[in-house]
PDB file of C-alpha atoms and ligand atoms in Angstrom:
ATOM      1  CA  MET A  18     -33.237  22.622  25.804  1.00 86.00           C
ATOM      2  CA  ILE A  19     -33.547  26.393  25.095  1.00 92.00           C
ATOM      3  CA  ASP A  20     -32.581  27.568  21.660  1.00 96.00           C
ATOM      4  CA  PHE A  21     -30.174  30.380  22.928  1.00 98.00           C
ATOM      5  CA  GLN A  22     -28.761  30.938  19.203  1.00 98.00           C
ATOM      6  CA  SER A  23     -32.159  31.604  17.684  1.00 98.00           C
ATOM      7  CA  ILE A  24     -33.141  33.989  20.397  1.00 98.00           C
ATOM      8  CA  LEU A  25     -29.686  36.166  19.976  1.00 98.00           C
ATOM      9  CA  ASN A  26     -30.155  35.990  16.316  1.00 98.00           C
ATOM     10  CA  ALA A  27     -33.776  37.641  16.793  1.00 98.00           C
ATOM     11  CA  ILE A  28     -32.345  40.035  19.333  1.00 98.00           C
ATOM     12  CA  ALA A  29     -29.264  41.192  17.086  1.00 98.00           C
ATOM     13  CA  LYS A  30     -32.062  41.621  13.832  1.00 97.00           C
ATOM     14  CA  THR A  31     -34.297  43.921  16.244  1.00 97.00           C
ATOM     15  CA  ALA A  32     -31.450  45.914  17.184  1.00 97.00           C
ATOM     16  CA  ALA A  33     -30.068  46.499  13.692  1.00 95.00           C
ATOM     17  CA  ASN A  34     -33.570  47.779  12.699  1.00 94.00           C
ATOM     18  CA  ALA A  35     -33.783  49.926  15.875  1.00 95.00           C
ATOM     19  CA  ASP A  36     -34.267  53.831  15.148  1.00 93.00           C
ATOM     20  CA  ASP A  37     -33.643  55.093  18.695  1.00 94.00           C
ATOM     21  CA  ARG A  38     -30.456  53.943  19.422  1.00 96.00           C
ATOM     22  CA  GLY A  39     -29.506  56.638  22.352  1.00 96.00           C
ATOM     23  CA  LEU A  40     -26.366  58.820  22.627  1.00 95.00           C
ATOM     24  CA  ILE A  41     -22.581  58.229  22.708  1.00 94.00           C
ATOM     25  CA  ALA A  42     -21.050  59.120  26.085  1.00 92.00           C
ATOM     26  CA  GLY A  43     -19.452  62.098  24.719  1.00 87.00           C
ATOM     27  CA  TYR A  44     -17.916  63.497  27.811  1.00 91.00           C
ATOM     28  CA  ILE A  45     -15.102  61.230  27.001  1.00 92.00           C
ATOM     29  CA  PRO A  46     -14.068  62.623  23.811  1.00 92.00           C
ATOM     30  CA  GLU A  47     -12.141  59.483  22.712  1.00 91.00           C
ATOM     31  CA  LEU A  48     -15.588  57.398  23.111  1.00 93.00           C
ATOM     32  CA  ALA A  49     -17.246  60.248  20.949  1.00 91.00           C
ATOM     33  CA  THR A  50     -16.610  58.774  17.449  1.00 89.00           C
ATOM     34  CA  ILE A  51     -17.925  55.262  17.457  1.00 93.00           C
ATOM     35  CA  ASP A  52     -20.593  54.340  15.322  1.00 93.00           C
ATOM     36  CA  THR A  53     -24.056  53.863  17.238  1.00 94.00           C
ATOM     37  CA  TYR A  54     -24.790  51.056  14.704  1.00 95.00           C
ATOM     38  CA  LYS A  55     -22.940  48.619  16.249  1.00 97.00           C
ATOM     39  CA  PHE A  56     -24.776  45.969  18.560  1.00 98.00           C
ATOM     40  CA  GLY A  57     -23.130  42.805  19.632  1.00 98.00           C
ATOM     41  CA  ILE A  58     -24.130  40.069  22.086  1.00 98.00           C
ATOM     42  CA  HIS A  59     -22.482  36.892  23.369  1.00 98.00           C
ATOM     43  CA  LEU A  60     -23.969  34.442  25.873  1.00 98.00           C
ATOM     44  CA  ILE A  61     -22.136  31.387  27.741  1.00 98.00           C
ATOM     45  CA  ASP A  62     -23.881  29.098  29.398  1.00 98.00           C
ATOM     46  CA  ILE A  63     -23.139  27.077  33.036  1.00 98.00           C
ATOM     47  CA  GLU A  64     -21.829  24.193  30.684  1.00 97.00           C
ATOM     48  CA  GLN A  65     -19.775  26.528  28.720  1.00 98.00           C
ATOM     49  CA  ARG A  66     -21.383  26.423  25.320  1.00 98.00           C
ATOM     50  CA  ASN A  67     -21.022  29.762  23.705  1.00 98.00           C
ATOM     51  CA  PHE A  68     -23.630  31.738  21.351  1.00 98.00           C
ATOM     52  CA  SER A  69     -22.970  34.915  19.949  1.00 98.00           C
ATOM     53  CA  ALA A  70     -24.785  37.463  17.323  1.00 98.00           C
ATOM     54  CA  GLY A  71     -23.831  40.988  15.597  1.00 98.00           C
ATOM     55  CA  ASP A  72     -20.675  42.515  16.434  1.00 98.00           C
ATOM     56  CA  SER A  73     -19.701  40.200  19.191  1.00 98.00           C
ATOM     57  CA  ASP A  74     -15.938  40.063  18.516  1.00 98.00           C
ATOM     58  CA  GLU A  75     -15.396  43.909  18.560  1.00 98.00           C
ATOM     59  CA  ARG A  76     -13.823  45.523  21.413  1.00 98.00           C
ATOM     60  CA  PHE A  77     -14.852  48.383  23.032  1.00 98.00           C
ATOM     61  CA  SER A  78     -14.022  50.314  26.026  1.00 97.00           C
ATOM     62  CA  ILE A  79     -15.691  48.505  29.009  1.00 98.00           C
ATOM     63  CA  GLN A  80     -15.491  51.403  31.383  1.00 98.00           C
ATOM     64  CA  SER A  81     -17.648  50.908  34.749  1.00 98.00           C
ATOM     65  CA  ILE A  82     -18.165  47.332  34.108  1.00 98.00           C
ATOM     66  CA  SER A  83     -14.469  47.079  35.136  1.00 98.00           C
ATOM     67  CA  LYS A  84     -15.545  48.336  38.445  1.00 98.00           C
ATOM     68  CA  VAL A  85     -16.587  44.687  39.444  1.00 98.00           C
ATOM     69  CA  LEU A  86     -13.173  43.370  38.341  1.00 98.00           C
ATOM     70  CA  SER A  87     -11.509  45.614  40.440  1.00 98.00           C
ATOM     71  CA  LEU A  88     -13.737  44.831  43.236  1.00 98.00           C
ATOM     72  CA  SER A  89     -13.244  41.115  42.924  1.00 98.00           C
ATOM     73  CA  MET A  90      -9.418  41.700  43.224  1.00 98.00           C
ATOM     74  CA  VAL A  91      -9.911  43.610  46.182  1.00 98.00           C
ATOM     75  CA  LEU A  92     -12.185  41.218  47.917  1.00 97.00           C
ATOM     76  CA  GLY A  93      -9.764  38.338  47.002  1.00 95.00           C
ATOM     77  CA  LEU A  94      -6.893  40.039  48.747  1.00 96.00           C
ATOM     78  CA  ILE A  95      -8.361  41.978  51.978  1.00 95.00           C
ATOM     79  CA  GLY A  96     -11.683  40.519  52.180  1.00 94.00           C
ATOM     80  CA  GLU A  97     -14.603  42.156  54.386  1.00 92.00           C
ATOM     81  CA  SER A  98     -12.353  44.676  55.783  1.00 95.00           C
ATOM     82  CA  LEU A  99     -13.107  46.730  52.413  1.00 97.00           C
ATOM     83  CA  TRP A 100     -16.618  47.428  54.108  1.00 97.00           C
ATOM     84  CA  GLU A 101     -15.047  49.614  56.481  1.00 96.00           C
ATOM     85  CA  ARG A 102     -14.206  52.119  53.792  1.00 97.00           C
ATOM     86  CA  VAL A 103     -17.114  51.774  51.456  1.00 98.00           C
ATOM     87  CA  ASN A 104     -20.763  50.842  52.182  1.00 97.00           C
ATOM     88  CA  VAL A 105     -23.106  48.464  50.165  1.00 97.00           C
ATOM     89  CA  GLU A 106     -26.323  50.505  49.867  1.00 96.00           C
ATOM     90  CA  PRO A 107     -27.880  51.459  46.497  1.00 96.00           C
ATOM     91  CA  SER A 108     -27.265  55.353  45.860  1.00 92.00           C
ATOM     92  CA  GLY A 109     -30.430  56.149  43.546  1.00 89.00           C
ATOM     93  CA  ASP A 110     -28.011  58.546  42.100  1.00 90.00           C
ATOM     94  CA  PRO A 111     -26.354  59.186  38.903  1.00 90.00           C
ATOM     95  CA  PHE A 112     -22.767  57.224  38.709  1.00 88.00           C
ATOM     96  CA  ASN A 113     -20.904  60.579  39.153  1.00 90.00           C
ATOM     97  CA  HIS A 114     -22.562  62.468  41.352  1.00 91.00           C
ATOM     98  CA  LEU A 115     -20.885  63.681  44.645  1.00 92.00           C
ATOM     99  CA  SER A 116     -23.618  64.962  47.301  1.00 90.00           C
ATOM    100  CA  LEU A 117     -24.242  61.796  48.962  1.00 92.00           C
ATOM    101  CA  LEU A 118     -20.361  61.403  49.481  1.00 93.00           C
ATOM    102  CA  GLU A 119     -20.100  64.877  51.374  1.00 91.00           C
ATOM    103  CA  MET A 120     -23.442  64.127  53.484  1.00 92.00           C
ATOM    104  CA  GLU A 121     -21.945  60.593  54.563  1.00 93.00           C
ATOM    105  CA  ASN A 122     -18.425  61.713  55.420  1.00 94.00           C
ATOM    106  CA  GLY A 123     -16.472  60.292  52.586  1.00 96.00           C
ATOM    107  CA  VAL A 124     -17.748  57.014  52.833  1.00 97.00           C
ATOM    108  CA  PRO A 125     -19.277  56.250  49.512  1.00 97.00           C
ATOM    109  CA  ARG A 126     -22.455  54.334  49.260  1.00 96.00           C
ATOM    110  CA  ASN A 127     -21.285  51.529  47.324  1.00 97.00           C
ATOM    111  CA  PRO A 128     -18.030  50.143  45.181  1.00 98.00           C
ATOM    112  CA  LEU A 129     -19.911  50.480  41.901  1.00 97.00           C
ATOM    113  CA  ILE A 130     -20.510  54.333  41.940  1.00 97.00           C
ATOM    114  CA  ASN A 131     -17.475  56.317  40.648  1.00 97.00           C
ATOM    115  CA  PRO A 132     -16.439  57.208  44.699  1.00 97.00           C
ATOM    116  CA  GLY A 133     -16.547  53.867  45.569  1.00 98.00           C
ATOM    117  CA  ALA A 134     -14.490  52.532  42.710  1.00 98.00           C
ATOM    118  CA  ILE A 135     -11.818  55.336  43.433  1.00 98.00           C
ATOM    119  CA  VAL A 136     -11.553  53.806  47.016  1.00 98.00           C
ATOM    120  CA  VAL A 137     -11.183  50.488  45.613  1.00 98.00           C
ATOM    121  CA  ALA A 138      -8.711  51.447  43.126  1.00 98.00           C
ATOM    122  CA  ASP A 139      -6.833  53.235  46.109  1.00 98.00           C
ATOM    123  CA  ILE A 140      -6.769  49.981  47.860  1.00 98.00           C
ATOM    124  CA  LEU A 141      -5.310  48.082  44.699  1.00 98.00           C
ATOM    125  CA  VAL A 142      -2.728  50.912  44.626  1.00 98.00           C
ATOM    126  CA  SER A 143      -1.464  50.356  48.089  1.00 98.00           C
ATOM    127  CA  LEU A 144      -1.578  46.407  47.932  1.00 98.00           C
ATOM    128  CA  LEU A 145      -0.015  46.003  44.489  1.00 98.00           C
ATOM    129  CA  ASP A 146       3.676  46.118  43.513  1.00 98.00           C
ATOM    130  CA  ASN A 147       2.893  47.180  39.802  1.00 98.00           C
ATOM    131  CA  PRO A 148      -0.926  47.975  40.290  1.00 98.00           C
ATOM    132  CA  LYS A 149      -1.792  48.569  36.441  1.00 98.00           C
ATOM    133  CA  GLU A 150       0.146  45.546  35.346  1.00 98.00           C
ATOM    134  CA  ASP A 151      -0.806  43.524  38.407  1.00 98.00           C
ATOM    135  CA  PHE A 152      -4.648  44.564  37.520  1.00 98.00           C
ATOM    136  CA  LEU A 153      -4.333  43.525  33.926  1.00 98.00           C
ATOM    137  CA  ALA A 154      -2.556  40.311  34.807  1.00 98.00           C
ATOM    138  CA  PHE A 155      -5.556  39.480  36.836  1.00 98.00           C
ATOM    139  CA  VAL A 156      -7.907  40.102  34.259  1.00 98.00           C
ATOM    140  CA  ARG A 157      -6.118  38.243  31.963  1.00 98.00           C
ATOM    141  CA  LYS A 158      -6.189  35.121  33.870  1.00 97.00           C
ATOM    142  CA  LEU A 159      -9.607  35.227  34.851  1.00 97.00           C
ATOM    143  CA  ALA A 160     -10.652  35.860  31.193  1.00 97.00           C
ATOM    144  CA  ASN A 161      -7.794  32.894  30.221  1.00 96.00           C
ATOM    145  CA  ASP A 162      -6.832  35.538  27.513  1.00 97.00           C
ATOM    146  CA  ARG A 163      -3.688  37.150  27.156  1.00 97.00           C
ATOM    147  CA  THR A 164      -4.761  39.891  24.580  1.00 98.00           C
ATOM    148  CA  ILE A 165      -6.656  41.843  26.658  1.00 98.00           C
ATOM    149  CA  ASN A 166      -5.576  45.223  27.411  1.00 98.00           C
ATOM    150  CA  PHE A 167      -5.937  48.915  28.336  1.00 98.00           C
ATOM    151  CA  ASP A 168      -6.576  51.386  25.625  1.00 98.00           C
ATOM    152  CA  LYS A 169      -4.154  54.041  26.319  1.00 97.00           C
ATOM    153  CA  LYS A 170      -5.836  56.636  24.006  1.00 97.00           C
ATOM    154  CA  VAL A 171      -9.037  56.007  25.928  1.00 97.00           C
ATOM    155  CA  ALA A 172      -7.711  56.362  29.283  1.00 97.00           C
ATOM    156  CA  ALA A 173      -5.540  59.454  28.434  1.00 97.00           C
ATOM    157  CA  SER A 174      -8.757  61.101  26.944  1.00 95.00           C
ATOM    158  CA  GLU A 175     -10.446  60.645  30.111  1.00 96.00           C
ATOM    159  CA  LYS A 176      -7.529  62.077  32.380  1.00 96.00           C
ATOM    160  CA  VAL A 177      -8.111  65.187  30.448  1.00 95.00           C
ATOM    161  CA  THR A 178     -11.994  65.508  30.868  1.00 94.00           C
ATOM    162  CA  GLY A 179     -12.290  63.673  34.014  1.00 95.00           C
ATOM    163  CA  PHE A 180     -12.948  66.861  36.467  1.00 96.00           C
ATOM    164  CA  ARG A 181     -15.683  65.184  38.361  1.00 96.00           C
ATOM    165  CA  ASN A 182     -13.808  62.245  39.183  1.00 97.00           C
ATOM    166  CA  TYR A 183     -10.687  64.604  40.810  1.00 98.00           C
ATOM    167  CA  ALA A 184     -13.545  66.322  42.654  1.00 97.00           C
ATOM    168  CA  ALA A 185     -14.623  62.969  44.220  1.00 97.00           C
ATOM    169  CA  ALA A 186     -10.907  61.871  44.553  1.00 98.00           C
ATOM    170  CA  ASN A 187     -10.093  65.087  46.511  1.00 98.00           C
ATOM    171  CA  LEU A 188     -13.193  64.919  48.394  1.00 97.00           C
ATOM    172  CA  LEU A 189     -12.446  61.559  49.580  1.00 98.00           C
ATOM    173  CA  LYS A 190      -8.834  62.951  50.380  1.00 98.00           C
ATOM    174  CA  SER A 191     -10.376  65.425  52.447  1.00 97.00           C
ATOM    175  CA  TYR A 192     -12.368  63.034  54.484  1.00 97.00           C
ATOM    176  CA  GLY A 193      -9.277  60.727  54.966  1.00 98.00           C
ATOM    177  CA  ASN A 194     -10.702  57.901  52.773  1.00 98.00           C
ATOM    178  CA  LEU A 195      -8.043  58.249  50.206  1.00 98.00           C
ATOM    179  CA  VAL A 196      -4.431  56.870  51.338  1.00 98.00           C
ATOM    180  CA  ASN A 197      -2.464  57.268  47.795  1.00 98.00           C
ATOM    181  CA  ASP A 198      -2.141  60.870  45.871  1.00 97.00           C
ATOM    182  CA  VAL A 199      -5.341  61.856  43.861  1.00 98.00           C
ATOM    183  CA  ASP A 200      -3.301  61.386  40.324  1.00 98.00           C
ATOM    184  CA  THR A 201      -1.606  58.306  41.120  1.00 98.00           C
ATOM    185  CA  VAL A 202      -5.257  56.478  41.989  1.00 98.00           C
ATOM    186  CA  LEU A 203      -6.799  58.274  39.132  1.00 98.00           C
ATOM    187  CA  ASP A 204      -4.513  57.296  36.701  1.00 98.00           C
ATOM    188  CA  PHE A 205      -5.054  53.636  37.758  1.00 98.00           C
ATOM    189  CA  TYR A 206      -8.960  54.211  37.511  1.00 98.00           C
ATOM    190  CA  PHE A 207      -8.535  55.614  34.239  1.00 98.00           C
ATOM    191  CA  HIS A 208      -6.626  52.588  32.954  1.00 98.00           C
ATOM    192  CA  GLN A 209      -8.980  50.097  34.523  1.00 98.00           C
ATOM    193  CA  CYS A 210     -11.889  51.960  33.007  1.00 98.00           C
ATOM    194  CA  SER A 211      -9.957  51.905  29.547  1.00 98.00           C
ATOM    195  CA  LEU A 212      -9.887  48.102  29.272  1.00 98.00           C
ATOM    196  CA  SER A 213     -10.914  47.351  25.773  1.00 98.00           C
ATOM    197  CA  MET A 214     -12.857  43.593  25.456  1.00 98.00           C
ATOM    198  CA  ASN A 215     -15.586  42.269  23.224  1.00 98.00           C
ATOM    199  CA  CYS A 216     -18.757  40.672  24.531  1.00 98.00           C
ATOM    200  CA  ASN A 217     -17.570  37.175  23.987  1.00 98.00           C
ATOM    201  CA  GLN A 218     -14.428  38.224  26.426  1.00 98.00           C
ATOM    202  CA  LEU A 219     -16.457  39.678  28.866  1.00 98.00           C
ATOM    203  CA  ALA A 220     -19.044  37.084  29.111  1.00 98.00           C
ATOM    204  CA  ASN A 221     -16.441  34.430  29.422  1.00 98.00           C
ATOM    205  CA  THR A 222     -14.524  36.725  32.240  1.00 98.00           C
ATOM    206  CA  PHE A 223     -17.887  36.937  34.285  1.00 98.00           C
ATOM    207  CA  PHE A 224     -18.228  33.112  34.093  1.00 98.00           C
ATOM    208  CA  MET A 225     -17.003  32.930  37.683  1.00 98.00           C
ATOM    209  CA  PHE A 226     -20.222  34.817  39.065  1.00 98.00           C
ATOM    210  CA  ILE A 227     -22.224  32.109  37.562  1.00 98.00           C
ATOM    211  CA  ASN A 228     -20.057  29.481  38.784  1.00 98.00           C
ATOM    212  CA  GLN A 229     -19.354  30.017  42.504  1.00 97.00           C
ATOM    213  CA  GLY A 230     -16.201  32.079  41.924  1.00 97.00           C
ATOM    214  CA  LYS A 231     -14.409  29.644  39.721  1.00 98.00           C
ATOM    215  CA  CYS A 232     -13.229  30.594  36.429  1.00 97.00           C
ATOM    216  CA  ARG A 233     -13.707  28.346  33.229  1.00 97.00           C
ATOM    217  CA  LYS A 234     -10.469  26.512  33.883  1.00 96.00           C
ATOM    218  CA  ASN A 235     -11.963  25.641  37.214  1.00 96.00           C
ATOM    219  CA  ASN A 236      -9.274  28.087  39.336  1.00 96.00           C
ATOM    220  CA  ILE A 237     -11.153  29.452  42.431  1.00 97.00           C
ATOM    221  CA  PHE A 238     -10.933  33.428  42.252  1.00 97.00           C
ATOM    222  CA  LEU A 239     -13.668  34.129  44.880  1.00 97.00           C
ATOM    223  CA  THR A 240     -15.590  31.857  47.683  1.00 97.00           C
ATOM    224  CA  THR A 241     -19.258  31.402  47.054  1.00 97.00           C
ATOM    225  CA  GLY A 242     -19.913  34.144  49.934  1.00 96.00           C
ATOM    226  CA  GLN A 243     -17.975  36.610  47.924  1.00 97.00           C
ATOM    227  CA  VAL A 244     -19.784  35.728  44.617  1.00 98.00           C
ATOM    228  CA  LYS A 245     -23.067  36.315  46.429  1.00 98.00           C
ATOM    229  CA  ARG A 246     -22.319  39.717  47.632  1.00 97.00           C
ATOM    230  CA  ILE A 247     -20.851  41.189  44.599  1.00 98.00           C
ATOM    231  CA  ASN A 248     -23.753  39.481  42.777  1.00 98.00           C
ATOM    232  CA  ALA A 249     -26.036  41.347  45.169  1.00 98.00           C
ATOM    233  CA  LEU A 250     -24.233  44.496  44.759  1.00 98.00           C
ATOM    234  CA  MET A 251     -24.551  44.166  40.842  1.00 98.00           C
ATOM    235  CA  LEU A 252     -28.400  43.721  41.208  1.00 98.00           C
ATOM    236  CA  THR A 253     -29.001  46.562  43.570  1.00 97.00           C
ATOM    237  CA  CYS A 254     -26.263  49.150  42.523  1.00 97.00           C
ATOM    238  CA  GLY A 255     -24.879  47.899  39.164  1.00 97.00           C
ATOM    239  CA  PHE A 256     -27.256  50.265  37.099  1.00 96.00           C
ATOM    240  CA  TYR A 257     -27.125  53.465  39.410  1.00 93.00           C
ATOM    241  CA  ASP A 258     -30.169  55.194  39.516  1.00 94.00           C
ATOM    242  CA  GLU A 259     -31.648  52.812  36.814  1.00 96.00           C
ATOM    243  CA  ALA A 260     -31.025  49.631  39.214  1.00 97.00           C
ATOM    244  CA  GLY A 261     -34.563  49.289  39.876  1.00 96.00           C
ATOM    245  CA  GLU A 262     -35.596  49.649  36.382  1.00 97.00           C
ATOM    246  CA  PHE A 263     -32.965  46.964  35.353  1.00 97.00           C
ATOM    247  CA  ALA A 264     -34.273  44.533  38.085  1.00 98.00           C
ATOM    248  CA  PHE A 265     -37.824  45.282  36.864  1.00 98.00           C
ATOM    249  CA  GLU A 266     -37.296  44.955  33.091  1.00 98.00           C
ATOM    250  CA  VAL A 267     -34.370  42.211  33.143  1.00 98.00           C
ATOM    251  CA  GLY A 268     -34.585  40.456  36.363  1.00 98.00           C
ATOM    252  CA  LEU A 269     -30.835  39.766  36.562  1.00 98.00           C
ATOM    253  CA  PRO A 270     -27.841  41.060  38.500  1.00 98.00           C
ATOM    254  CA  GLY A 271     -25.504  43.095  35.968  1.00 98.00           C
ATOM    255  CA  LYS A 272     -23.197  46.007  35.474  1.00 98.00           C
ATOM    256  CA  SER A 273     -23.205  48.774  32.706  1.00 98.00           C
ATOM    257  CA  GLY A 274     -20.657  50.897  31.444  1.00 98.00           C
ATOM    258  CA  VAL A 275     -20.398  54.324  29.532  1.00 97.00           C
ATOM    259  CA  GLY A 276     -18.587  52.551  26.665  1.00 97.00           C
ATOM    260  CA  GLY A 277     -22.264  50.808  25.804  1.00 98.00           C
ATOM    261  CA  GLY A 278     -21.532  47.237  27.218  1.00 98.00           C
ATOM    262  CA  ILE A 279     -23.424  45.534  29.548  1.00 98.00           C
ATOM    263  CA  VAL A 280     -22.752  42.278  31.510  1.00 98.00           C
ATOM    264  CA  ALA A 281     -25.782  40.287  33.212  1.00 98.00           C
ATOM    265  CA  LEU A 282     -25.839  36.827  34.697  1.00 98.00           C
ATOM    266  CA  LEU A 283     -28.077  34.143  36.175  1.00 98.00           C
ATOM    267  CA  PRO A 284     -26.409  32.295  38.988  1.00 98.00           C
ATOM    268  CA  ASN A 285     -25.842  28.522  37.788  1.00 98.00           C
ATOM    269  CA  ARG A 286     -27.243  29.065  34.338  1.00 98.00           C
ATOM    270  CA  PHE A 287     -25.632  31.669  32.025  1.00 98.00           C
ATOM    271  CA  CYS A 288     -23.917  34.797  31.781  1.00 98.00           C
ATOM    272  CA  VAL A 289     -24.493  37.450  29.062  1.00 98.00           C
ATOM    273  CA  ALA A 290     -22.766  40.617  27.645  1.00 98.00           C
ATOM    274  CA  THR A 291     -24.234  42.992  25.023  1.00 98.00           C
ATOM    275  CA  TRP A 292     -22.445  46.273  23.463  1.00 98.00           C
ATOM    276  CA  SER A 293     -24.317  48.837  21.410  1.00 98.00           C
ATOM    277  CA  PRO A 294     -22.721  52.449  21.962  1.00 97.00           C
ATOM    278  CA  GLY A 295     -25.686  54.429  22.239  1.00 97.00           C
ATOM    279  CA  LEU A 296     -26.785  55.519  26.029  1.00 97.00           C
ATOM    280  CA  ASN A 297     -30.072  56.396  27.640  1.00 96.00           C
ATOM    281  CA  ASP A 298     -30.112  59.504  29.721  1.00 94.00           C
ATOM    282  CA  LYS A 299     -29.129  57.332  32.835  1.00 94.00           C
ATOM    283  CA  GLY A 300     -25.806  56.669  31.130  1.00 94.00           C
ATOM    284  CA  ASN A 301     -26.481  52.715  30.286  1.00 96.00           C
ATOM    285  CA  SER A 302     -26.852  51.362  26.844  1.00 97.00           C
ATOM    286  CA  LYS A 303     -30.320  51.488  25.669  1.00 97.00           C
ATOM    287  CA  LEU A 304     -30.471  48.642  23.358  1.00 98.00           C
ATOM    288  CA  GLY A 305     -28.193  46.590  25.509  1.00 98.00           C
ATOM    289  CA  MET A 306     -31.002  46.907  28.269  1.00 98.00           C
ATOM    290  CA  LEU A 307     -33.970  46.452  25.558  1.00 98.00           C
ATOM    291  CA  ALA A 308     -32.104  43.109  24.229  1.00 98.00           C
ATOM    292  CA  LEU A 309     -31.640  41.988  27.910  1.00 98.00           C
ATOM    293  CA  GLU A 310     -35.260  42.344  28.623  1.00 98.00           C
ATOM    294  CA  LYS A 311     -36.243  40.411  25.515  1.00 98.00           C
ATOM    295  CA  LEU A 312     -33.736  37.697  26.499  1.00 98.00           C
ATOM    296  CA  THR A 313     -35.052  36.761  30.047  1.00 98.00           C
ATOM    297  CA  THR A 314     -38.844  37.697  28.590  1.00 98.00           C
ATOM    298  CA  GLU A 315     -38.426  34.798  25.963  1.00 97.00           C
ATOM    299  CA  THR A 316     -36.191  32.411  27.879  1.00 97.00           C
ATOM    300  CA  GLU A 317     -38.260  32.973  31.004  1.00 97.00           C
ATOM    301  CA  LEU A 318     -35.048  32.907  32.891  1.00 98.00           C
ATOM    302  CA  SER A 319     -34.519  35.221  35.794  1.00 98.00           C
ATOM    303  CA  ILE A 320     -33.432  35.476  39.175  1.00 98.00           C
ATOM    304  CA  PHE A 321     -37.319  36.001  39.814  1.00 96.00           C
TER     305      PHE A 321
HETATM  306  N1  LIG B  15     -14.508  55.963  33.437  1.00 85.73           N
HETATM  307  C1  LIG B  15     -15.936  56.596  33.710  1.00 85.73           C
HETATM  308  C2  LIG B  15     -16.179  57.485  34.623  1.00 85.73           C
HETATM  309  O1  LIG B  15     -15.637  57.409  35.443  1.00 85.73           O
HETATM  310  C3  LIG B  15     -16.877  55.457  33.960  1.00 85.73           C
HETATM  311  C4  LIG B  15     -18.374  55.770  34.266  1.00 85.73           C
HETATM  312  C5  LIG B  15     -19.338  54.560  33.641  1.00 85.73           C
HETATM  313  O2  LIG B  15     -19.258  53.855  32.834  1.00 85.73           O
HETATM  314  N2  LIG B  15     -20.481  54.882  34.184  1.00 85.73           N
HETATM  315  O3  LIG B  15     -17.032  58.521  34.579  1.00 85.73           O
END
């Protein structure tokens, strides 16, 4: 059996000694003060054995990782009709770019770039009685953890500086691909991005993606087919214009966030979450990517 714990210990040690740690996402002021020396990693395997190292119990802003959770909730509620409003192709562009959206008449390339996630948020706002509360309840159920919450300060901070997201939402609205008003949808979107979780909680929440749509308590959240699709989207779109590099270096479906978190997984084997707040120039955690490359190289476990 693979000694995951020793491998995680070695990864955390290498991360602690790294000089070049990347840069914090300063465009969300509330995130700008976080210590770049933080590093955490947590792995859960299909038998539900848990392994962790470093700052794996410290909560951080999961940001774009939340897009996978909102997508899961929407797919569970409306199924395939989602694809009438969002495409499933990689964009090759940064997460916040708008040029393709205009060229393609307001249909976002995929649900993991900002415009796509804003359409998903719009659908949830239409479908749910109390969108923020209901989404939070969904995540807590998935995680089997009632302590998970939004970080209202982070949500408020992004609201003040989220000019590009306002531009994206307005563009979507002009093409008729946003039903609710811009402020309501973005208030929901900023809150979903502000979810505060640690590596342990993230890896456990994403367990259903290695377990054919069933959470750790064996409750069914998604069909096997829906899990296949979401995992495919994480592989091809989860790291924006660095999705190719992540597949090349790490070889797993995954999703990053500008809070410095990454979740990656090997279906039927394990799910792993890392956190290191410094980002590379594509907005993905610098040490998180290196850590996951080391993990899949040392264990020889990847989808390839
Ligand atoms: N809330 C962030 C934004 O919309 C999420 C971006 C990310 O994590 N890549 O800009």
